[in-house]
PDB file of C-alpha atoms in Angstrom:
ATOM      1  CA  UNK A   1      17.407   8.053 -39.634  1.00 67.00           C
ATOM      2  CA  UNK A   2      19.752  10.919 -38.470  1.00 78.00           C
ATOM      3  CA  UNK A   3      19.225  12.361 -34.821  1.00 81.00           C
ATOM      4  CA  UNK A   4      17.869  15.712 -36.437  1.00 81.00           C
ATOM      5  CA  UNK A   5      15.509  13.709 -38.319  1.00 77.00           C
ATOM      6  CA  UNK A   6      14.296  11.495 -35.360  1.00 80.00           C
ATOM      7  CA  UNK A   7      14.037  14.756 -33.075  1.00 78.00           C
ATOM      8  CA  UNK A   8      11.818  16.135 -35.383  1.00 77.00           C
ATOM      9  CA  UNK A   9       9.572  13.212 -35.985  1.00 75.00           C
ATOM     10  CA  UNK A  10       9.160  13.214 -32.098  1.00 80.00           C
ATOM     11  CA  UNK A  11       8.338  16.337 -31.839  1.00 76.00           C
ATOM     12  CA  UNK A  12       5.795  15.811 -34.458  1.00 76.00           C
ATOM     13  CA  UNK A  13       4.341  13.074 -32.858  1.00 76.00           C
ATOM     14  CA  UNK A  14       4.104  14.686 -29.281  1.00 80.00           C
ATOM     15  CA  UNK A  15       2.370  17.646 -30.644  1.00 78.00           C
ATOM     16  CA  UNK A  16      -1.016  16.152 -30.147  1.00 78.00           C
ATOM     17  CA  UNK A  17      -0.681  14.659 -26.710  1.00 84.00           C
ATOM     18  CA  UNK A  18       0.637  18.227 -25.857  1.00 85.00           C
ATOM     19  CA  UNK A  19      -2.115  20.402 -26.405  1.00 80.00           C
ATOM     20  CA  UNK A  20      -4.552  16.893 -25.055  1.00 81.00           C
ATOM     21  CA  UNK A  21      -2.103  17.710 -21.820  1.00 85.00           C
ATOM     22  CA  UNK A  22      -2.826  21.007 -21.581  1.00 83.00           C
ATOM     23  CA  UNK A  23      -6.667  20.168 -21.227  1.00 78.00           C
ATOM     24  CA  UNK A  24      -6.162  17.236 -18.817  1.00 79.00           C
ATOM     25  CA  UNK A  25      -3.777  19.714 -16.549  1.00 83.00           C
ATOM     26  CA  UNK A  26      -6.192  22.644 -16.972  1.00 78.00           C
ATOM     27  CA  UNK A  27      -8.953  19.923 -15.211  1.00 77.00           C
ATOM     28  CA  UNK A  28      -7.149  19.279 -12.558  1.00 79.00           C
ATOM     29  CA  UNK A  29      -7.448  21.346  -8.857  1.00 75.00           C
ATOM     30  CA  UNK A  30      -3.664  22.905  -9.503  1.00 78.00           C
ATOM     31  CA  UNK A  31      -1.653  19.715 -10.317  1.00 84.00           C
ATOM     32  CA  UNK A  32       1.289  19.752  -8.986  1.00 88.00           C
ATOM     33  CA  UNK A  33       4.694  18.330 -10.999  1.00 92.00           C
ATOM     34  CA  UNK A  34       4.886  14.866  -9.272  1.00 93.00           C
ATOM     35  CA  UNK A  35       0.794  14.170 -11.152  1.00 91.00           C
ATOM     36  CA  UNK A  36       2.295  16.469 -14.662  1.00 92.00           C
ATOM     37  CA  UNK A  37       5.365  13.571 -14.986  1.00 95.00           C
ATOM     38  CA  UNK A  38       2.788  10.687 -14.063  1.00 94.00           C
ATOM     39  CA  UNK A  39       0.865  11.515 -16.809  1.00 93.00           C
ATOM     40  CA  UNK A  40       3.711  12.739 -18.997  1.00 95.00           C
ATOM     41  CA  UNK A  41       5.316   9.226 -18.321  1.00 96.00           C
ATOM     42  CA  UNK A  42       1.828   6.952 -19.172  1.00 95.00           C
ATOM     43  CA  UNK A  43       1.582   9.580 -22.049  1.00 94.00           C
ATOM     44  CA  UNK A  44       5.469   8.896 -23.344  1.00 95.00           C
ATOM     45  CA  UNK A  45       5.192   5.372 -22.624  1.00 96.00           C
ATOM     46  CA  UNK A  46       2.290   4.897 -24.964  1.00 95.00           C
ATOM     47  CA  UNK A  47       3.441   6.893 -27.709  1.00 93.00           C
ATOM     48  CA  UNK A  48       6.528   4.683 -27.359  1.00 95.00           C
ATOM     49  CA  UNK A  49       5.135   1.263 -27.403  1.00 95.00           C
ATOM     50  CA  UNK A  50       2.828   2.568 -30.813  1.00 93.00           C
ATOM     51  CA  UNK A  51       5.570   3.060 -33.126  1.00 91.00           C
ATOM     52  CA  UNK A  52       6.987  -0.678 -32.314  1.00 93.00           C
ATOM     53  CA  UNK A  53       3.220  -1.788 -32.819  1.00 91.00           C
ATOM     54  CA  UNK A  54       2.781  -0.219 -36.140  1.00 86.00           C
ATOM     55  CA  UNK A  55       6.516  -1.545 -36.768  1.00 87.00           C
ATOM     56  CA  UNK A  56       5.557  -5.095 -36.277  1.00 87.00           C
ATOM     57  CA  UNK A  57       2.401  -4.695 -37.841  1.00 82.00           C
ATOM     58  CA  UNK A  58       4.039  -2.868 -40.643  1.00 75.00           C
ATOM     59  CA  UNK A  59       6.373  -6.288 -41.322  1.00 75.00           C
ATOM     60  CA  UNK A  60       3.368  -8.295 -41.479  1.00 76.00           C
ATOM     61  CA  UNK A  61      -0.184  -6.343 -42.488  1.00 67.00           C
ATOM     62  CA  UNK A  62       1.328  -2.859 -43.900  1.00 58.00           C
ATOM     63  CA  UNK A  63      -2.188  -1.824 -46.036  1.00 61.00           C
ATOM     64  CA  UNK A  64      -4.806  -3.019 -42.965  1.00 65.00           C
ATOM     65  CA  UNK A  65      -2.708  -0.713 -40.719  1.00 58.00           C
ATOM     66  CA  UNK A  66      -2.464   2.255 -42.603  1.00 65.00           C
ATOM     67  CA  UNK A  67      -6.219   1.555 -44.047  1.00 70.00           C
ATOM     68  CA  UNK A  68      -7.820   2.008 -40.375  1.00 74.00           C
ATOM     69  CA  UNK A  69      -5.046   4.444 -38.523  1.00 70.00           C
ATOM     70  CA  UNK A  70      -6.944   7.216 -38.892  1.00 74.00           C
ATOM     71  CA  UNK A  71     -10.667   5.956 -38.132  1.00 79.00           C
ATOM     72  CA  UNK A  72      -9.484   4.833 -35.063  1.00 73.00           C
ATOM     73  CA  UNK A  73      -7.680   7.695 -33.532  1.00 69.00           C
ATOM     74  CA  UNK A  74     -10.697   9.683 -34.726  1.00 78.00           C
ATOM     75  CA  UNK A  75     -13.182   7.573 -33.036  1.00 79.00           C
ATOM     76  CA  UNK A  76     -11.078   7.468 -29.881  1.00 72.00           C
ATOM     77  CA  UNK A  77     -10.572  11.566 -29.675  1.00 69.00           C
ATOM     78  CA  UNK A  78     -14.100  12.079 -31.107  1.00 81.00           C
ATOM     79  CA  UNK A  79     -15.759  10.275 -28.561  1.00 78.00           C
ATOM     80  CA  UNK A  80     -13.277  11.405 -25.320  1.00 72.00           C
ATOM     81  CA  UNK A  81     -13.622  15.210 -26.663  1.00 75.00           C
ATOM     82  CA  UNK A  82     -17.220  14.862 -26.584  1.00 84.00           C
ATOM     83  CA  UNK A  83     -18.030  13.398 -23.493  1.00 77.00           C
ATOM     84  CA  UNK A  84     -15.522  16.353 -22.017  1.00 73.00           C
ATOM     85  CA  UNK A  85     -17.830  19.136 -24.326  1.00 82.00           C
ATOM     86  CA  UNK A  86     -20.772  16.834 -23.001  1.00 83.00           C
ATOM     87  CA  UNK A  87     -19.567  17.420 -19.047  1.00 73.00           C
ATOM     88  CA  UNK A  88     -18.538  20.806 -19.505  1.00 75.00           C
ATOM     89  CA  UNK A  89     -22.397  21.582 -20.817  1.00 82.00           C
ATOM     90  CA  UNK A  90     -24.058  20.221 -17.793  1.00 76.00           C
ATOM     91  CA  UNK A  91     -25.225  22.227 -15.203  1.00 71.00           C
ATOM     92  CA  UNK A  92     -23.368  21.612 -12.161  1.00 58.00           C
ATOM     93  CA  UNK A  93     -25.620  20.089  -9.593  1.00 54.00           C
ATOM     94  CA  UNK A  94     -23.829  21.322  -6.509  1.00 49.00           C
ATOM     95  CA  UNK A  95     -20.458  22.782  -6.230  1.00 46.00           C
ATOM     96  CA  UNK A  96     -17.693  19.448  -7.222  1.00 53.00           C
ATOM     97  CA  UNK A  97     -14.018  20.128  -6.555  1.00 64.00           C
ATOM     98  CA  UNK A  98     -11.647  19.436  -9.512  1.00 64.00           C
ATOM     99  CA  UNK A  99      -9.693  16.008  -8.963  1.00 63.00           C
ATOM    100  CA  UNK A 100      -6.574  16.172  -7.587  1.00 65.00           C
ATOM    101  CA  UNK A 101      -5.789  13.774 -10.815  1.00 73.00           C
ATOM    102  CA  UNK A 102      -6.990  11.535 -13.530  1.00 79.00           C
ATOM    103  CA  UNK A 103      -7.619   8.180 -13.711  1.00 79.00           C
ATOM    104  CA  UNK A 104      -4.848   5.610 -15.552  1.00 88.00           C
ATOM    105  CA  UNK A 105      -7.734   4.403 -17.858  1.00 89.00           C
ATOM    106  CA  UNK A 106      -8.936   8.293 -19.110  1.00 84.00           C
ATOM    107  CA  UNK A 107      -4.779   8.884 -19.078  1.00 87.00           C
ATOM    108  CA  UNK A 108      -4.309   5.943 -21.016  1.00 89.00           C
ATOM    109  CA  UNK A 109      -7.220   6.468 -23.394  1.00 87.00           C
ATOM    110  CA  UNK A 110      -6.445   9.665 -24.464  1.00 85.00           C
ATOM    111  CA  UNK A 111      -2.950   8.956 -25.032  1.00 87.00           C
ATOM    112  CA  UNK A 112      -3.847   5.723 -27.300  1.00 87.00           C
ATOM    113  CA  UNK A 113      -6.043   8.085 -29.476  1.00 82.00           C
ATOM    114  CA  UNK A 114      -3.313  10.856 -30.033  1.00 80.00           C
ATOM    115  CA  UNK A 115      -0.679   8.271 -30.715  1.00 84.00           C
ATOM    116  CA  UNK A 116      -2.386   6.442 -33.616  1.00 78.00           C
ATOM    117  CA  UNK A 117      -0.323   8.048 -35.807  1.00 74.00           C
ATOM    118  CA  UNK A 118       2.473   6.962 -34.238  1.00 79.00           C
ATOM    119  CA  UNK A 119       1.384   3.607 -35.120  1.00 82.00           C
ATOM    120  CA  UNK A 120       0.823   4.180 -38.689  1.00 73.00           C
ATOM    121  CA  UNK A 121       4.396   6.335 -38.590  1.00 77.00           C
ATOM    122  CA  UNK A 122       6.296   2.655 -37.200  1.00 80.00           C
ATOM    123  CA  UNK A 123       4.213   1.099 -39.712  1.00 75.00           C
ATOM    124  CA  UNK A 124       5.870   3.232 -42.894  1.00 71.00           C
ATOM    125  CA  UNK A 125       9.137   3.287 -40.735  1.00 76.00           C
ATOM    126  CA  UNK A 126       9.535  -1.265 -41.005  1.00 76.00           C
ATOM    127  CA  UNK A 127       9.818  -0.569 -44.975  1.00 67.00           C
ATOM    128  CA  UNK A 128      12.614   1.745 -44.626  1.00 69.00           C
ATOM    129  CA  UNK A 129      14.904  -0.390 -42.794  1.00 70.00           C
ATOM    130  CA  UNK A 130      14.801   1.844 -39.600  1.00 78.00           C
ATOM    131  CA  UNK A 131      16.020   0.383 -36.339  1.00 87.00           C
ATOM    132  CA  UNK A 132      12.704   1.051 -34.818  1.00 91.00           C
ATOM    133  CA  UNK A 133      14.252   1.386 -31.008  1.00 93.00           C
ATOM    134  CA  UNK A 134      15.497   4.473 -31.073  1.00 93.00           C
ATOM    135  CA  UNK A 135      13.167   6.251 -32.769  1.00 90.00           C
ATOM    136  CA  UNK A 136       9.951   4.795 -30.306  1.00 93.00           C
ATOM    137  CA  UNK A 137      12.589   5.726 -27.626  1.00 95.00           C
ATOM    138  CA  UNK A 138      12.553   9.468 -28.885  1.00 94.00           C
ATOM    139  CA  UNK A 139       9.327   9.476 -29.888  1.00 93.00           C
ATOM    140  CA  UNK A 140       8.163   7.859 -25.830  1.00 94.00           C
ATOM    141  CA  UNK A 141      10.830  10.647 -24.122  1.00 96.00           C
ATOM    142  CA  UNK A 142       9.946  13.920 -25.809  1.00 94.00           C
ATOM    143  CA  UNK A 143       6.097  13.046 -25.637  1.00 94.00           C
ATOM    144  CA  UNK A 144       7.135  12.517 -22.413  1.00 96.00           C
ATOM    145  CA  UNK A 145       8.431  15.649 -21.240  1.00 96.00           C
ATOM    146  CA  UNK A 146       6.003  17.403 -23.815  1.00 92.00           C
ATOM    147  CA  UNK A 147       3.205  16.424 -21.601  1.00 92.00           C
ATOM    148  CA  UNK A 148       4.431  17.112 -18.861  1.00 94.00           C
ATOM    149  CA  UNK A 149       5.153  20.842 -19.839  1.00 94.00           C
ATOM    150  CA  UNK A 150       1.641  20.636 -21.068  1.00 90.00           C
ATOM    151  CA  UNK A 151       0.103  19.682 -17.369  1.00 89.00           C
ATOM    152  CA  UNK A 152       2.071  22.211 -15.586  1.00 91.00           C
ATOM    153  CA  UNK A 153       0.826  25.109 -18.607  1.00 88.00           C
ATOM    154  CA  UNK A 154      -2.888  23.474 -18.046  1.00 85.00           C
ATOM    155  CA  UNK A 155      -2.084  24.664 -14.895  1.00 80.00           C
ATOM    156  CA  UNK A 156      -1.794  27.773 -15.345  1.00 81.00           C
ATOM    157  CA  UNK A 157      -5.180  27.833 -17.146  1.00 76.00           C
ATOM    158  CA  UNK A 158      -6.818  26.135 -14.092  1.00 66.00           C
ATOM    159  CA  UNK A 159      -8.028  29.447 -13.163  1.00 56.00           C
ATOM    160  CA  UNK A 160     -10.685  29.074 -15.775  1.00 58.00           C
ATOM    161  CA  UNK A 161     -14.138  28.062 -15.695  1.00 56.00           C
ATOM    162  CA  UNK A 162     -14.296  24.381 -15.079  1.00 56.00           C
ATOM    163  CA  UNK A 163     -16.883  24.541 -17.741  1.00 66.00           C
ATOM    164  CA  UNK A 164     -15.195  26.237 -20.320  1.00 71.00           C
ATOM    165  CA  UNK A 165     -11.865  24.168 -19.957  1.00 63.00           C
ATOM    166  CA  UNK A 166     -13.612  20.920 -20.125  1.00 68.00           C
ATOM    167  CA  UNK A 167     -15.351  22.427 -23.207  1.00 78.00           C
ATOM    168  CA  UNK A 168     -12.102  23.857 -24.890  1.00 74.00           C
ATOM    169  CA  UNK A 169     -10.410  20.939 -24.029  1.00 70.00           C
ATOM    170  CA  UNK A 170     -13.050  18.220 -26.129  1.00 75.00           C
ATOM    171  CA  UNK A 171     -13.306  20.983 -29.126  1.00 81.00           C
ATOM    172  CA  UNK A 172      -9.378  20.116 -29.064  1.00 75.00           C
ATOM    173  CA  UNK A 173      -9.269  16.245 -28.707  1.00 70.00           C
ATOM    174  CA  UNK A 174     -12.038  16.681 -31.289  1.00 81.00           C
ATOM    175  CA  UNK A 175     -10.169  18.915 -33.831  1.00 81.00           C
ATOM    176  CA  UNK A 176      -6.821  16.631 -33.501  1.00 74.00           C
ATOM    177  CA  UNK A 177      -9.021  13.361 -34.376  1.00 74.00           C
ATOM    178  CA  UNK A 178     -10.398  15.490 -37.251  1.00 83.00           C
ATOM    179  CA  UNK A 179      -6.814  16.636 -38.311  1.00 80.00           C
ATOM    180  CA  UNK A 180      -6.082  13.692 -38.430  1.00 74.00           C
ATOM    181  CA  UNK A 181      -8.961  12.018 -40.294  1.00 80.00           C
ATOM    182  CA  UNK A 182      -8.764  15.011 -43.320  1.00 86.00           C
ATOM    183  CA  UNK A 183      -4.735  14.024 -43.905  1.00 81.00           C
ATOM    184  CA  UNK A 184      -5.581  11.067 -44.050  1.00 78.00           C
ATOM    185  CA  UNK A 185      -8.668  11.263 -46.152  1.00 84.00           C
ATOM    186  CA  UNK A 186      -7.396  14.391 -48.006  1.00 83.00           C
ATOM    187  CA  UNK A 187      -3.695  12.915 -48.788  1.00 76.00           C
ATOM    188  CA  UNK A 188      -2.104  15.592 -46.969  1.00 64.00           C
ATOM    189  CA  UNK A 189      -0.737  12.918 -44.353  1.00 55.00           C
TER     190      UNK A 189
END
């Protein structure tokens, strides 16, 4: 793969754990950029580590991979962007600050579920002949710094309703897990 090629396919793949980021920084009680490159880096180093998954995988069990890819990321964002449209619902019971930050596990969940595709991407990528490095590299950096961005612009939207952000936030982790189902299902992806 060229480095025009590989910059777009990171791009591509960091476009879901963007807008996710957006959410997660729109949550948070006015994160500041030290909490936006925490998550950006658990965020980048997941999407990284998925591609050489799928890779391996790809060598070895090629049609299980690709076969489940998309039920699983579904599942995943389904169920996180429901419990957030869940939360968001509720009444409040007394005035609750916004956290100062999120948990590694909810970090770390979300970003598994919008880098399935990665997966099934280093999955496709092992029967091209693709030295797999630099592309999970790319792929972990500019979902990286995506996310980041996406914190600090969540930010921005902190102002909102803590009700409405959580809300807008699971309608998105729900509509990426759907995306990605209908490719999948449709032959689009």
């Amino acid at each position: 793969m060229n480095t025009i090629s590989t910059l777009f396919l990171a791009l591509a793949m960091s476009a879901d754990a963007f807008a996710a980021a957006i959410g997660k920084g729109a949550m948070l009680q006015r994160p500041r950029l030290l909490e936006a490159l925490r998550t950006g880096l658990i965020f980048g180093v997941i999407e990284a580590i998925t591609p050489l998954v799928g890779w391996s995988l790809g060598r070895f069990a090629a049609d299980y991979v690709t076969a489940w890819d998309h039920w699983i990321a579904f599942s995943i964002l389904s169920i996180l962007g429901l419990r957030m449209i869940w939360l968001g619902l509720r009444p409040d019971e007394e005035a609750v600050e916004k956290p100062q930050s999120h948990s590694f596990i909810l970090l770390a969940a979300t970003a598994l579920g919008t880098s399935i595709d990665a997966m099934s991407v280093g999955a496709s990528l092992a029967f091209l002949d693709v030295d797999i490095i630099p592309v999970a590299f790319a792929i972990g950096l500019v979902t990286c710094l995506m996310v980041s961005i996406g914190v600090m612009l969540g930010r921005m939207l902190g102002a909102a309703s803590k009700h409405t952000v959580e809300i807008i936030g699971g309608l998105i982790l729900v509509a990426i897990g759907s995306l990605i189902l209908y490719k999948h299902l449709s032959g689009a992806g």
